Short mmCIF file of C-alpha atoms and ligand atoms in Angstrom, two decimals:
data_model
loop_
_atom_site.label_atom_id
_atom_site.label_comp_id
_atom_site.label_asym_id
_atom_site.label_seq_id
_atom_site.Cartn_x
_atom_site.Cartn_y
_atom_site.Cartn_z
CA MET A 1 -30.83 16.57 -52.87
CA ILE A 2 -32.95 16.28 -49.74
CA ILE A 3 -34.27 12.83 -48.84
CA TYR A 4 -36.63 11.95 -46.02
CA HIS A 5 -36.65 8.28 -45.01
CA LEU A 6 -39.92 7.28 -43.32
CA SER A 7 -39.64 4.19 -41.15
CA THR A 8 -41.01 2.61 -37.98
CA GLU A 9 -37.55 1.37 -36.96
CA CYS A 10 -34.05 2.81 -36.95
CA TYR A 11 -30.94 1.57 -35.16
CA PRO A 12 -29.91 2.59 -32.50
CA VAL A 13 -33.21 4.29 -31.61
CA ALA A 14 -35.58 1.33 -31.90
CA LYS A 15 -34.80 -2.06 -33.44
CA VAL A 16 -36.89 -5.16 -33.99
CA GLY A 17 -34.97 -6.56 -36.97
CA GLY A 18 -33.03 -5.75 -40.10
CA LEU A 19 -35.24 -2.81 -41.09
CA ALA A 20 -33.70 -0.88 -38.20
CA ASP A 21 -30.16 -1.76 -39.27
CA VAL A 22 -30.85 -0.59 -42.83
CA VAL A 23 -32.53 2.69 -41.89
CA GLY A 24 -29.82 3.40 -39.32
CA ALA A 25 -27.09 2.93 -41.93
CA LEU A 26 -28.32 3.79 -45.44
CA PRO A 27 -28.84 7.55 -44.81
CA LYS A 28 -25.45 7.77 -43.10
CA TYR A 29 -23.74 6.31 -46.15
CA GLN A 30 -25.87 8.40 -48.53
CA ASN A 31 -24.74 11.53 -46.69
CA LYS A 32 -21.13 10.72 -47.59
CA SER A 33 -22.03 11.66 -51.18
CA LYS A 34 -21.65 15.29 -52.11
CA GLY A 35 -24.88 17.28 -52.19
CA VAL A 36 -26.98 14.62 -50.47
CA ASP A 37 -28.86 15.34 -47.26
CA ALA A 38 -30.69 12.22 -46.08
CA LYS A 39 -32.79 12.39 -42.91
CA VAL A 40 -34.86 9.88 -40.94
CA VAL A 41 -38.38 10.40 -39.62
CA MET A 42 -39.82 7.77 -37.28
CA PRO A 43 -42.40 7.46 -34.50
CA TRP A 44 -41.49 8.49 -30.96
CA TYR A 45 -40.91 5.49 -28.66
CA ASN A 46 -40.35 5.13 -24.97
CA LYS A 47 -36.79 3.85 -25.43
CA PRO A 48 -33.46 4.52 -23.68
CA PHE A 49 -32.07 6.31 -26.75
CA VAL A 50 -34.93 8.80 -26.57
CA SER A 51 -34.62 9.49 -22.85
CA ASP A 52 -30.81 9.72 -23.06
CA HIS A 53 -30.78 12.31 -25.87
CA LYS A 54 -31.93 15.90 -26.12
CA PHE A 55 -34.54 17.02 -28.62
CA ASP A 56 -35.98 20.30 -29.89
CA ILE A 57 -39.69 20.51 -30.62
CA VAL A 58 -39.74 21.71 -34.23
CA PHE A 59 -43.48 21.36 -34.81
CA ASP A 60 -46.59 21.28 -32.65
CA GLY A 61 -49.99 20.97 -34.31
CA PHE A 62 -53.12 18.89 -34.73
CA ILE A 63 -54.52 16.37 -37.20
CA HIS A 64 -57.99 14.88 -37.50
CA GLN A 65 -58.19 11.10 -37.56
CA GLY A 66 -61.87 10.58 -38.31
CA PRO A 67 -63.75 12.24 -35.46
CA ASN A 68 -60.65 12.36 -33.24
CA MET A 69 -58.46 15.42 -33.02
CA LEU A 70 -54.86 14.37 -32.26
CA GLN A 71 -51.90 16.44 -31.18
CA VAL A 72 -48.80 15.96 -33.37
CA GLN A 73 -45.37 16.99 -32.21
CA VAL A 74 -42.17 16.60 -34.21
CA LEU A 75 -38.92 16.45 -32.25
CA LYS A 76 -35.47 16.85 -33.77
CA GLU A 77 -32.50 15.17 -32.12
CA LYS A 78 -29.99 17.82 -31.05
CA SER A 79 -26.55 16.21 -31.01
CA ASP A 80 -26.58 15.07 -34.67
CA THR A 81 -24.18 12.21 -33.93
CA LEU A 82 -25.97 9.55 -35.98
CA GLY A 83 -24.69 10.76 -39.35
CA PHE A 84 -28.14 12.04 -40.31
CA GLU A 85 -30.83 14.30 -38.87
CA LEU A 86 -33.34 12.33 -36.81
CA TYR A 87 -36.96 13.42 -36.36
CA LEU A 88 -39.46 11.73 -34.06
CA VAL A 89 -43.20 12.13 -34.51
CA ARG A 90 -45.13 12.05 -31.25
CA ILE A 91 -48.89 11.63 -31.02
CA PRO A 92 -50.07 11.10 -27.44
CA GLY A 93 -51.98 7.80 -27.27
CA LEU A 94 -50.69 6.51 -30.63
CA LEU A 95 -47.05 7.34 -31.14
CA ASP A 96 -45.70 7.27 -27.60
CA ARG A 97 -45.31 3.53 -27.10
CA ASP A 98 -42.68 1.16 -25.73
CA ASN A 99 -42.29 -0.82 -28.98
CA PRO A 100 -42.89 -0.45 -32.71
CA TYR A 101 -45.30 -3.40 -33.08
CA GLY A 102 -47.74 -5.62 -31.28
CA TYR A 103 -50.67 -3.30 -30.60
CA GLN A 104 -54.33 -3.96 -31.43
CA ASP A 105 -54.80 -0.54 -33.02
CA GLU A 106 -51.74 -0.61 -35.29
CA ASN A 107 -53.78 0.59 -38.28
CA PHE A 108 -54.48 3.82 -36.41
CA GLN A 109 -50.86 3.97 -35.27
CA PHE A 110 -49.36 3.73 -38.77
CA LEU A 111 -52.02 5.93 -40.39
CA GLY A 112 -51.34 8.50 -37.66
CA PHE A 113 -47.61 8.35 -38.37
CA GLN A 114 -47.97 8.92 -42.12
CA HIS A 115 -50.63 11.58 -41.64
CA GLY A 116 -48.54 13.33 -38.96
CA VAL A 117 -45.36 13.41 -41.09
CA LEU A 118 -47.10 14.72 -44.20
CA HIS A 119 -49.09 17.26 -42.18
CA TRP A 120 -45.87 18.59 -40.62
CA LEU A 121 -44.05 18.83 -43.96
CA SER A 122 -47.01 20.56 -45.65
CA ALA A 123 -47.70 22.95 -42.78
CA MET A 124 -44.05 23.98 -42.56
CA GLU A 125 -43.74 24.09 -46.35
CA ILE A 126 -40.87 21.60 -46.36
CA ARG A 127 -40.69 20.02 -49.79
CA PRO A 128 -38.19 17.15 -49.96
CA ASP A 129 -36.77 15.97 -53.27
CA VAL A 130 -37.52 12.38 -52.33
CA LEU A 131 -39.71 10.67 -49.75
CA HIS A 132 -38.32 7.20 -49.24
CA CYS A 133 -40.91 4.92 -47.60
CA HIS A 134 -39.95 1.65 -45.93
CA ASP A 135 -42.36 -1.32 -45.77
CA TYR A 136 -46.14 -1.29 -45.52
CA HIS A 137 -46.23 0.87 -42.38
CA THR A 138 -45.44 3.85 -44.60
CA GLY A 139 -46.90 2.36 -47.79
CA LEU A 140 -49.83 4.74 -48.08
CA ALA A 141 -47.66 7.87 -48.01
CA PRO A 142 -47.07 7.87 -51.82
CA PHE A 143 -50.85 7.82 -52.35
CA MET A 144 -51.44 10.48 -49.72
CA VAL A 145 -48.85 12.84 -51.22
CA GLU A 146 -50.62 12.75 -54.56
CA HIS A 147 -54.29 12.44 -53.68
CA CYS A 148 -55.01 13.92 -50.23
CA HIS A 149 -56.24 17.49 -50.35
CA GLU A 150 -54.49 18.41 -47.12
CA PHE A 151 -51.06 17.79 -48.64
CA SER A 152 -51.44 19.67 -51.91
CA PHE A 153 -48.17 21.47 -51.11
CA LEU A 154 -46.36 18.13 -51.51
CA LYS A 155 -48.05 17.04 -54.74
CA GLY A 156 -45.42 15.92 -57.24
CA VAL A 157 -42.76 15.07 -54.65
CA LYS A 158 -40.97 11.93 -55.81
CA THR A 159 -41.66 8.82 -53.75
CA ILE A 160 -39.69 5.58 -53.48
CA GLY A 161 -40.96 2.51 -51.66
CA THR A 162 -38.70 -0.24 -50.35
CA ILE A 163 -40.12 -3.69 -49.69
CA HIS A 164 -38.12 -5.21 -46.85
CA ASN A 165 -40.66 -7.93 -46.30
CA GLY A 166 -43.60 -8.67 -48.60
CA GLU A 167 -45.06 -11.19 -46.14
CA TYR A 168 -46.55 -8.28 -44.23
CA GLN A 169 -48.85 -6.05 -46.27
CA GLY A 170 -50.93 -4.27 -43.62
CA MET A 171 -54.33 -5.05 -45.17
CA MET A 172 -57.30 -3.38 -43.52
CA SER A 173 -60.99 -3.01 -44.17
CA TRP A 174 -62.35 -0.05 -46.13
CA GLU A 175 -63.99 1.06 -42.84
CA MET A 176 -60.58 2.53 -42.01
CA ALA A 177 -60.77 4.97 -44.92
CA ARG A 178 -62.67 7.44 -42.77
CA TYR A 179 -59.66 7.69 -40.44
CA MET A 180 -57.42 8.77 -43.30
CA PRO A 181 -56.85 12.37 -44.35
CA SER A 182 -59.57 13.15 -46.91
CA PHE A 183 -58.64 11.99 -50.42
CA ASP A 184 -59.91 12.20 -53.97
CA PRO A 185 -62.60 9.47 -53.91
CA TYR A 186 -62.13 8.69 -57.62
CA LYS A 187 -58.66 7.40 -56.78
CA TRP A 188 -59.73 4.77 -54.23
CA GLY A 189 -58.59 1.97 -56.56
CA LEU A 190 -54.98 3.00 -55.98
CA MET A 191 -55.29 1.77 -52.40
CA ASP A 192 -57.39 -1.30 -53.07
CA TRP A 193 -56.40 -4.91 -53.53
CA ASN A 194 -59.11 -7.57 -53.49
CA GLY A 195 -61.61 -5.43 -51.62
CA LEU A 196 -59.27 -4.29 -48.87
CA ILE A 197 -56.99 -1.32 -48.36
CA ASN A 198 -53.57 -2.84 -48.97
CA PRO A 199 -50.77 -0.38 -48.07
CA LEU A 200 -48.02 -2.46 -49.68
CA ALA A 201 -49.98 -2.81 -52.92
CA SER A 202 -50.66 0.92 -52.81
CA MET A 203 -46.94 1.63 -52.37
CA ILE A 204 -46.20 -0.44 -55.49
CA LYS A 205 -48.91 1.32 -57.48
CA CYS A 206 -48.26 4.91 -56.37
CA SER A 207 -44.51 5.25 -55.78
CA HIS A 208 -42.40 6.51 -58.67
CA ALA A 209 -40.13 3.51 -58.18
CA PHE A 210 -39.99 0.67 -55.70
CA THR A 211 -37.16 -1.53 -54.58
CA THR A 212 -36.63 -4.88 -52.93
CA VAL A 213 -33.65 -5.55 -50.69
CA SER A 214 -32.10 -8.06 -53.10
CA GLN A 215 -32.44 -8.97 -56.76
CA GLY A 216 -33.10 -12.62 -55.87
CA TYR A 217 -36.10 -11.65 -53.75
CA LEU A 218 -37.54 -9.45 -56.49
CA GLU A 219 -37.49 -12.43 -58.86
CA GLU A 220 -39.26 -14.56 -56.25
CA LEU A 221 -41.99 -11.95 -55.77
CA PHE A 222 -43.04 -12.37 -59.40
CA VAL A 223 -44.16 -15.90 -58.54
CA ASN A 224 -44.81 -15.81 -54.80
CA PHE A 225 -46.02 -12.59 -53.20
CA LYS A 226 -49.08 -13.44 -51.13
CA GLY A 227 -51.49 -12.45 -53.89
CA LEU A 228 -49.57 -9.47 -55.31
CA GLU A 229 -47.73 -11.44 -58.02
CA ASN A 230 -49.73 -9.94 -60.89
CA LEU A 231 -49.36 -6.44 -59.52
CA VAL A 232 -45.59 -6.66 -59.18
CA ARG A 233 -45.34 -8.10 -62.69
CA TYR A 234 -47.53 -5.31 -64.08
CA GLU A 235 -45.41 -2.67 -62.32
CA SER A 236 -42.08 -4.39 -62.98
CA GLY A 237 -40.87 -1.44 -65.05
CA LYS A 238 -40.33 0.55 -61.86
CA ALA A 239 -38.93 -2.35 -59.78
CA HIS A 240 -35.28 -2.47 -58.71
CA GLY A 241 -33.45 -5.04 -56.58
CA ILE A 242 -30.76 -3.36 -54.46
CA ILE A 243 -28.93 -5.53 -51.97
CA ASN A 244 -28.49 -4.23 -48.41
CA GLY A 245 -25.04 -3.56 -47.06
CA ILE A 246 -23.68 -3.78 -43.54
CA ASP A 247 -22.65 -0.83 -41.44
CA THR A 248 -18.96 -1.46 -40.91
CA GLU A 249 -18.80 1.34 -38.34
CA VAL A 250 -20.99 -0.85 -36.12
CA TRP A 251 -20.18 -4.33 -37.42
CA ASN A 252 -16.41 -4.55 -37.45
CA PRO A 253 -14.73 -7.30 -35.41
CA GLU A 254 -11.60 -5.17 -35.06
CA THR A 255 -13.36 -2.37 -33.22
CA ASP A 256 -16.72 -3.77 -32.01
CA PRO A 257 -16.94 -2.80 -28.31
CA MET A 258 -19.47 -5.57 -27.67
CA LEU A 259 -16.88 -8.33 -28.20
CA ASP A 260 -14.81 -9.90 -25.46
CA PHE A 261 -11.89 -10.24 -27.89
CA ASN A 262 -11.56 -8.13 -31.04
CA PHE A 263 -9.88 -9.56 -34.11
CA SER A 264 -8.84 -9.01 -37.69
CA GLN A 265 -8.08 -11.48 -40.48
CA GLN A 266 -4.56 -11.79 -39.04
CA ASP A 267 -5.52 -13.10 -35.62
CA VAL A 268 -9.05 -14.38 -36.20
CA ILE A 269 -8.26 -18.04 -35.48
CA VAL A 270 -6.77 -17.36 -32.05
CA GLN A 271 -9.15 -14.60 -30.98
CA LYS A 272 -12.32 -16.27 -32.18
CA LYS A 273 -11.39 -19.31 -30.13
CA LYS A 274 -11.15 -17.11 -27.03
CA ASN A 275 -14.58 -15.62 -27.69
CA LYS A 276 -15.95 -19.12 -28.19
CA GLN A 277 -14.39 -20.32 -24.96
CA ASN A 278 -16.08 -17.51 -23.03
CA ILE A 279 -19.50 -18.09 -24.48
CA CYS A 280 -19.26 -21.87 -24.08
CA LYS A 281 -18.23 -21.45 -20.46
CA GLU A 282 -21.14 -19.11 -19.80
CA TYR A 283 -23.71 -21.42 -21.42
CA GLY A 284 -22.27 -24.78 -20.33
CA LEU A 285 -21.20 -25.87 -23.83
CA ARG A 286 -18.02 -27.68 -24.81
CA PRO A 287 -15.55 -25.36 -26.59
CA GLU A 288 -13.67 -28.19 -28.32
CA LEU A 289 -16.81 -29.05 -30.37
CA PRO A 290 -18.07 -27.06 -33.37
CA LEU A 291 -20.62 -24.40 -32.47
CA PHE A 292 -23.69 -23.87 -34.68
CA ALA A 293 -25.77 -20.77 -33.91
CA PHE A 294 -29.17 -19.39 -34.84
CA ILE A 295 -30.12 -15.78 -34.12
CA GLY A 296 -33.52 -14.41 -35.01
CA ARG A 297 -37.25 -14.19 -34.74
CA PHE A 298 -39.09 -17.47 -34.13
CA ALA A 299 -41.28 -17.16 -37.22
CA THR A 300 -42.07 -19.68 -39.95
CA GLU A 301 -40.54 -17.42 -42.61
CA LYS A 302 -37.23 -17.89 -40.75
CA GLY A 303 -37.76 -21.68 -40.60
CA ALA A 304 -37.75 -21.40 -36.81
CA ASP A 305 -40.40 -24.12 -36.51
CA LEU A 306 -37.71 -26.55 -37.74
CA LEU A 307 -35.34 -25.69 -34.91
CA PRO A 308 -36.59 -28.15 -32.25
CA ASP A 309 -36.29 -31.02 -34.73
CA ILE A 310 -32.89 -29.82 -35.90
CA VAL A 311 -31.58 -29.56 -32.33
CA GLN A 312 -32.81 -33.00 -31.31
CA ARG A 313 -31.84 -34.90 -34.43
CA SER A 314 -28.45 -33.30 -35.07
CA ILE A 315 -27.30 -33.87 -31.50
CA LYS A 316 -28.51 -37.48 -31.51
CA GLN A 317 -27.19 -38.34 -34.96
CA SER A 318 -23.76 -36.86 -34.30
CA PHE A 319 -23.62 -38.61 -30.90
CA GLY A 320 -23.23 -35.25 -29.24
CA ALA A 321 -20.33 -34.12 -31.43
CA LEU A 322 -21.58 -30.55 -31.85
CA ASN A 323 -22.97 -27.60 -29.91
CA ILE A 324 -26.01 -25.56 -30.88
CA MET A 325 -26.85 -22.17 -29.48
CA ILE A 326 -30.07 -20.27 -30.20
CA LEU A 327 -30.84 -16.63 -29.43
CA GLY A 328 -34.31 -15.37 -30.23
CA SER A 329 -37.95 -15.27 -29.32
CA GLY A 330 -41.39 -15.43 -30.89
CA ASN A 331 -43.83 -18.30 -31.42
CA PRO A 332 -44.60 -19.70 -27.91
CA TYR A 333 -44.80 -23.31 -29.13
CA ILE A 334 -41.25 -23.08 -30.49
CA GLU A 335 -40.05 -21.31 -27.35
CA ASN A 336 -41.50 -24.04 -25.10
CA LYS A 337 -40.16 -26.92 -27.14
CA LEU A 338 -36.69 -25.37 -27.18
CA LYS A 339 -36.86 -24.74 -23.42
CA GLU A 340 -37.57 -28.45 -22.96
CA TYR A 341 -34.52 -29.38 -25.06
CA ASP A 342 -32.42 -26.85 -23.19
CA TYR A 343 -33.02 -29.00 -20.08
CA THR A 344 -32.55 -32.28 -21.97
CA TYR A 345 -29.35 -31.70 -23.96
CA SER A 346 -26.14 -30.41 -22.47
CA ASN A 347 -24.91 -29.61 -26.01
CA PHE A 348 -27.70 -27.13 -26.53
CA ALA A 349 -27.98 -23.59 -25.14
CA LEU A 350 -30.97 -21.30 -25.44
CA ASP A 351 -31.29 -17.62 -24.66
CA LEU A 352 -34.81 -16.33 -25.10
CA GLY A 353 -35.11 -12.64 -25.77
CA TYR A 354 -33.66 -9.80 -27.74
CA LYS A 355 -30.02 -9.14 -26.81
CA GLU A 356 -27.98 -6.95 -29.11
CA HIS A 357 -24.77 -7.41 -27.13
CA LEU A 358 -25.04 -11.20 -27.06
CA SER A 359 -25.81 -11.36 -30.78
CA HIS A 360 -22.47 -9.68 -31.58
CA GLN A 361 -20.67 -12.05 -29.23
CA ILE A 362 -22.30 -15.07 -30.92
CA TYR A 363 -21.34 -13.92 -34.43
CA ALA A 364 -17.77 -13.61 -33.12
CA SER A 365 -17.75 -17.02 -31.42
CA ALA A 366 -19.70 -19.47 -33.55
CA ASP A 367 -18.19 -21.68 -36.23
CA PHE A 368 -21.39 -21.86 -38.29
CA LEU A 369 -24.52 -19.74 -38.53
CA LEU A 370 -27.75 -21.57 -39.39
CA MET A 371 -30.44 -19.82 -41.45
CA PRO A 372 -33.15 -22.25 -42.56
CA SER A 373 -35.29 -19.37 -43.90
CA ARG A 374 -38.26 -20.08 -46.15
CA VAL A 375 -38.41 -16.40 -47.07
CA GLU A 376 -35.43 -14.07 -46.74
CA PRO A 377 -35.75 -10.77 -48.62
CA CYS A 378 -32.11 -9.96 -47.87
CA GLY A 379 -30.94 -11.22 -44.50
CA LEU A 380 -28.26 -9.39 -42.58
CA ASN A 381 -27.29 -12.17 -40.16
CA GLN A 382 -25.36 -14.09 -42.81
CA MET A 383 -23.40 -10.97 -43.76
CA TYR A 384 -22.56 -10.17 -40.12
CA SER A 385 -21.50 -13.76 -39.54
CA MET A 386 -19.25 -13.76 -42.61
CA LYS A 387 -17.62 -10.51 -41.52
CA TYR A 388 -17.01 -12.14 -38.11
CA GLY A 389 -15.44 -15.28 -39.59
CA THR A 390 -18.46 -17.56 -39.11
CA VAL A 391 -19.42 -19.85 -42.00
CA PRO A 392 -23.08 -19.42 -43.07
CA VAL A 393 -25.21 -22.54 -43.56
CA VAL A 394 -28.27 -21.16 -45.32
CA SER A 395 -31.24 -22.04 -47.48
CA TYR A 396 -31.11 -21.04 -51.13
CA THR A 397 -33.63 -18.23 -51.16
CA GLY A 398 -33.94 -14.46 -51.69
CA GLY A 399 -30.97 -12.45 -50.46
CA LEU A 400 -29.27 -15.58 -49.11
CA ARG A 401 -29.04 -16.81 -52.68
CA ASP A 402 -27.36 -13.54 -53.69
CA THR A 403 -24.85 -13.37 -50.83
CA VAL A 404 -23.83 -16.96 -49.96
CA LYS A 405 -22.32 -19.32 -52.51
CA ASP A 406 -21.77 -22.99 -51.72
CA ILE A 407 -18.27 -24.42 -51.32
CA SER A 408 -19.03 -26.86 -54.15
CA THR A 409 -19.30 -23.92 -56.56
CA GLY A 410 -16.25 -22.05 -55.33
CA GLY A 411 -18.07 -20.16 -52.59
CA ALA A 412 -17.35 -20.01 -48.87
CA GLY A 413 -20.70 -21.06 -47.40
CA ILE A 414 -23.04 -24.03 -47.37
CA ASN A 415 -26.39 -23.96 -49.15
CA PHE A 416 -29.36 -26.28 -49.00
CA THR A 417 -32.25 -26.07 -51.40
CA TYR A 418 -35.25 -27.04 -49.34
CA PRO A 419 -35.70 -25.66 -45.82
CA GLY A 420 -36.75 -28.90 -44.13
CA ALA A 421 -35.06 -30.63 -41.17
CA ASP A 422 -33.57 -33.39 -43.38
CA ASP A 423 -31.85 -30.93 -45.70
CA VAL A 424 -30.63 -28.76 -42.85
CA ILE A 425 -29.13 -31.75 -41.06
CA HIS A 426 -27.49 -32.91 -44.27
CA ALA A 427 -26.00 -29.41 -44.64
CA MET A 428 -24.81 -29.55 -41.02
CA ASN A 429 -23.09 -32.86 -41.75
CA ARG A 430 -21.29 -31.22 -44.64
CA ALA A 431 -20.31 -28.43 -42.25
CA LEU A 432 -18.91 -30.98 -39.79
CA MET A 433 -16.76 -32.49 -42.52
CA VAL A 434 -15.37 -29.05 -43.27
CA TYR A 435 -14.78 -28.36 -39.58
CA ASN A 436 -12.73 -31.52 -39.29
CA GLN A 437 -10.36 -30.39 -42.06
CA LYS A 438 -8.50 -27.65 -40.25
CA GLY A 439 -6.87 -26.12 -43.33
CA LEU A 440 -10.14 -25.94 -45.27
CA MET A 441 -12.02 -24.45 -42.33
CA GLU A 442 -9.38 -21.75 -41.89
CA ASN A 443 -9.50 -20.93 -45.59
CA LEU A 444 -13.26 -20.56 -45.42
CA ILE A 445 -13.03 -18.26 -42.43
CA GLN A 446 -10.57 -16.06 -44.32
CA ALA A 447 -12.67 -16.12 -47.49
CA ASN A 448 -15.82 -15.12 -45.61
CA MET A 449 -14.07 -12.25 -43.86
CA SER A 450 -12.79 -10.99 -47.21
CA PHE A 451 -16.26 -10.41 -48.70
CA ASP A 452 -17.13 -6.78 -49.14
CA PHE A 453 -20.69 -6.00 -48.10
CA ALA A 454 -20.04 -2.35 -47.28
CA TRP A 455 -22.96 0.02 -47.84
CA GLU A 456 -21.15 2.40 -50.20
CA LYS A 457 -22.07 0.65 -53.44
CA SER A 458 -25.74 0.13 -52.62
CA ALA A 459 -26.13 3.66 -51.19
CA GLU A 460 -24.88 4.95 -54.54
CA LYS A 461 -27.41 2.78 -56.38
CA TYR A 462 -30.25 4.36 -54.41
CA ILE A 463 -28.93 7.82 -55.21
CA ALA A 464 -28.72 6.95 -58.91
CA LEU A 465 -32.33 5.77 -58.68
CA TYR A 466 -33.42 9.04 -57.02
CA MET A 467 -31.63 10.99 -59.75
CA SER A 468 -33.41 9.01 -62.46
P1 ADP B 1 -35.26 -9.76 -40.02
O1 ADP B 1 -35.24 -8.30 -40.14
O2 ADP B 1 -36.18 -10.42 -41.00
O3 ADP B 1 -35.50 -10.24 -38.63
P2 ADP B 1 -32.44 -9.63 -40.79
O4 ADP B 1 -31.45 -10.73 -41.03
O5 ADP B 1 -32.53 -8.61 -41.82
O6 ADP B 1 -33.82 -10.33 -40.44
O7 ADP B 1 -32.01 -8.82 -39.50
C1 ADP B 1 -32.11 -9.31 -38.21
C2 ADP B 1 -31.37 -8.36 -37.30
O8 ADP B 1 -31.88 -8.51 -35.98
C3 ADP B 1 -29.89 -8.62 -37.22
O9 ADP B 1 -29.23 -7.41 -36.84
C4 ADP B 1 -29.81 -9.64 -36.05
O10 ADP B 1 -28.54 -9.69 -35.46
C5 ADP B 1 -30.86 -9.06 -35.14
N1 ADP B 1 -31.50 -9.99 -34.22
C6 ADP B 1 -32.49 -10.86 -34.51
N2 ADP B 1 -32.90 -11.50 -33.40
C7 ADP B 1 -32.14 -11.03 -32.39
C8 ADP B 1 -32.09 -11.29 -30.98
N3 ADP B 1 -32.89 -12.17 -30.42
N4 ADP B 1 -31.21 -10.60 -30.25
C9 ADP B 1 -30.38 -9.69 -30.83
N5 ADP B 1 -30.39 -9.39 -32.14
C10 ADP B 1 -31.25 -10.06 -32.90
C1 GLC B 2 -36.72 -7.66 -43.45
C2 GLC B 2 -36.32 -8.98 -44.08
C3 GLC B 2 -34.85 -9.25 -44.05
C4 GLC B 2 -34.07 -8.00 -44.48
C5 GLC B 2 -34.50 -6.83 -43.62
C6 GLC B 2 -33.76 -5.55 -43.97
O1 GLC B 2 -36.89 -7.73 -42.09
O2 GLC B 2 -37.02 -10.07 -43.47
O3 GLC B 2 -34.52 -10.33 -44.90
O4 GLC B 2 -32.69 -8.23 -44.34
O5 GLC B 2 -35.85 -6.59 -43.78
O6 GLC B 2 -33.98 -5.16 -45.30
#
């Protein structure tokens, strides 16, 4: 069975968030199954991975995007060390950028990517068994396969769409239709939602099956999906919630080369302390106090707007009896407020930016990981933290609901229902009580490290879905 994953991110080539982690791991684990050949196709980026690796040009052609004729090149990575074949689609001016997102003309960028991939596959007469599309950036591909004249060779190919984040749907005006490959005009309704082209809605309508990255999130979409609630209910017969896993070849505290001190369940208490000591020394924190950490994008869906309040109030209310460390970037208001508190409070450390290496070191050092998410389709941070012996303190939503159970119900984490500063601080107080009972804290660390979030089971579920 030949599967092509289409995605704008893939670790270690280009990563903005969890989408990259999933697309960098899922195909690798799928390829462990007999008879499965999963590959990844993504845009070309100006990234170190790309300049450090060798590629063969396997396709060189042209597409028409409205009146513009664009060159499309497909490059295949030569060394094949990722555990799957990697293909990069390069379109000068559109798909040759430094980063996946943040450009004014992203509609053209993502249309160009989908058009380029399908043009290459059709022109070279490559007919996959499954095209697996990830998020709205590739959400129009299932429609295009079926209804664009140019890709008639691909008609009937099975398509799967995975919703990693329904907050982003990629809506655009119908003006953009003239930049798409020409399609059967009678089928326009399959792209439309409320008078706009909505790629995520189109993915739900046109794919043979669609998935969310947890069962909990799927249930939430039925009642809260930015206007697509009725659509997802109507199409619920082809909906499947499949929880993400973690790539234990990358995220393993015993072997992770990004850690100062590696550890297993046997020596976690001693080694974690050493990691904590290093990080506290570097950031001017006090290693004898509990360390709460937040890692992530400063977006309201992550509850990042609550962070300044949480930092200020928790430090004041505990009379400075805890440390908080934040790694992330995003909303400038949040960044500035946190910078101010970084100067004000010696118990608080801030690192603005995206730092893969530091994130691993934080998971291995912190006592608690804070996730006050309002929306969390799956969430990988809590799973990494658990694997690294850090107790998750998380809101009860989406994938967090499916992966973290509260200590009061026999679980090894701390939940709070409403992501507001009061509830988060109450949850932090509960965490402090746990921290002060050495035996209990050590048991929780062990219990968290024992959870099995390996990809194998979920990779098999996707394969079963393809087979069906
Ligand atoms: P999302 O994809 O919504 O941002 P996830 O929990 O699925 O959330 O995945 C986030 C991923 O990005 C994790 O691998 C996390 O460690 C990583 N990450 C987020 N922010 C940063 C940062 N500032 N520096 C390093 N890694 C980060
Ligand atoms: C999205 C979601 C996150 C999920 C990730 C990978 O970025 O916000 O919750 O873990 O995709 O599926």
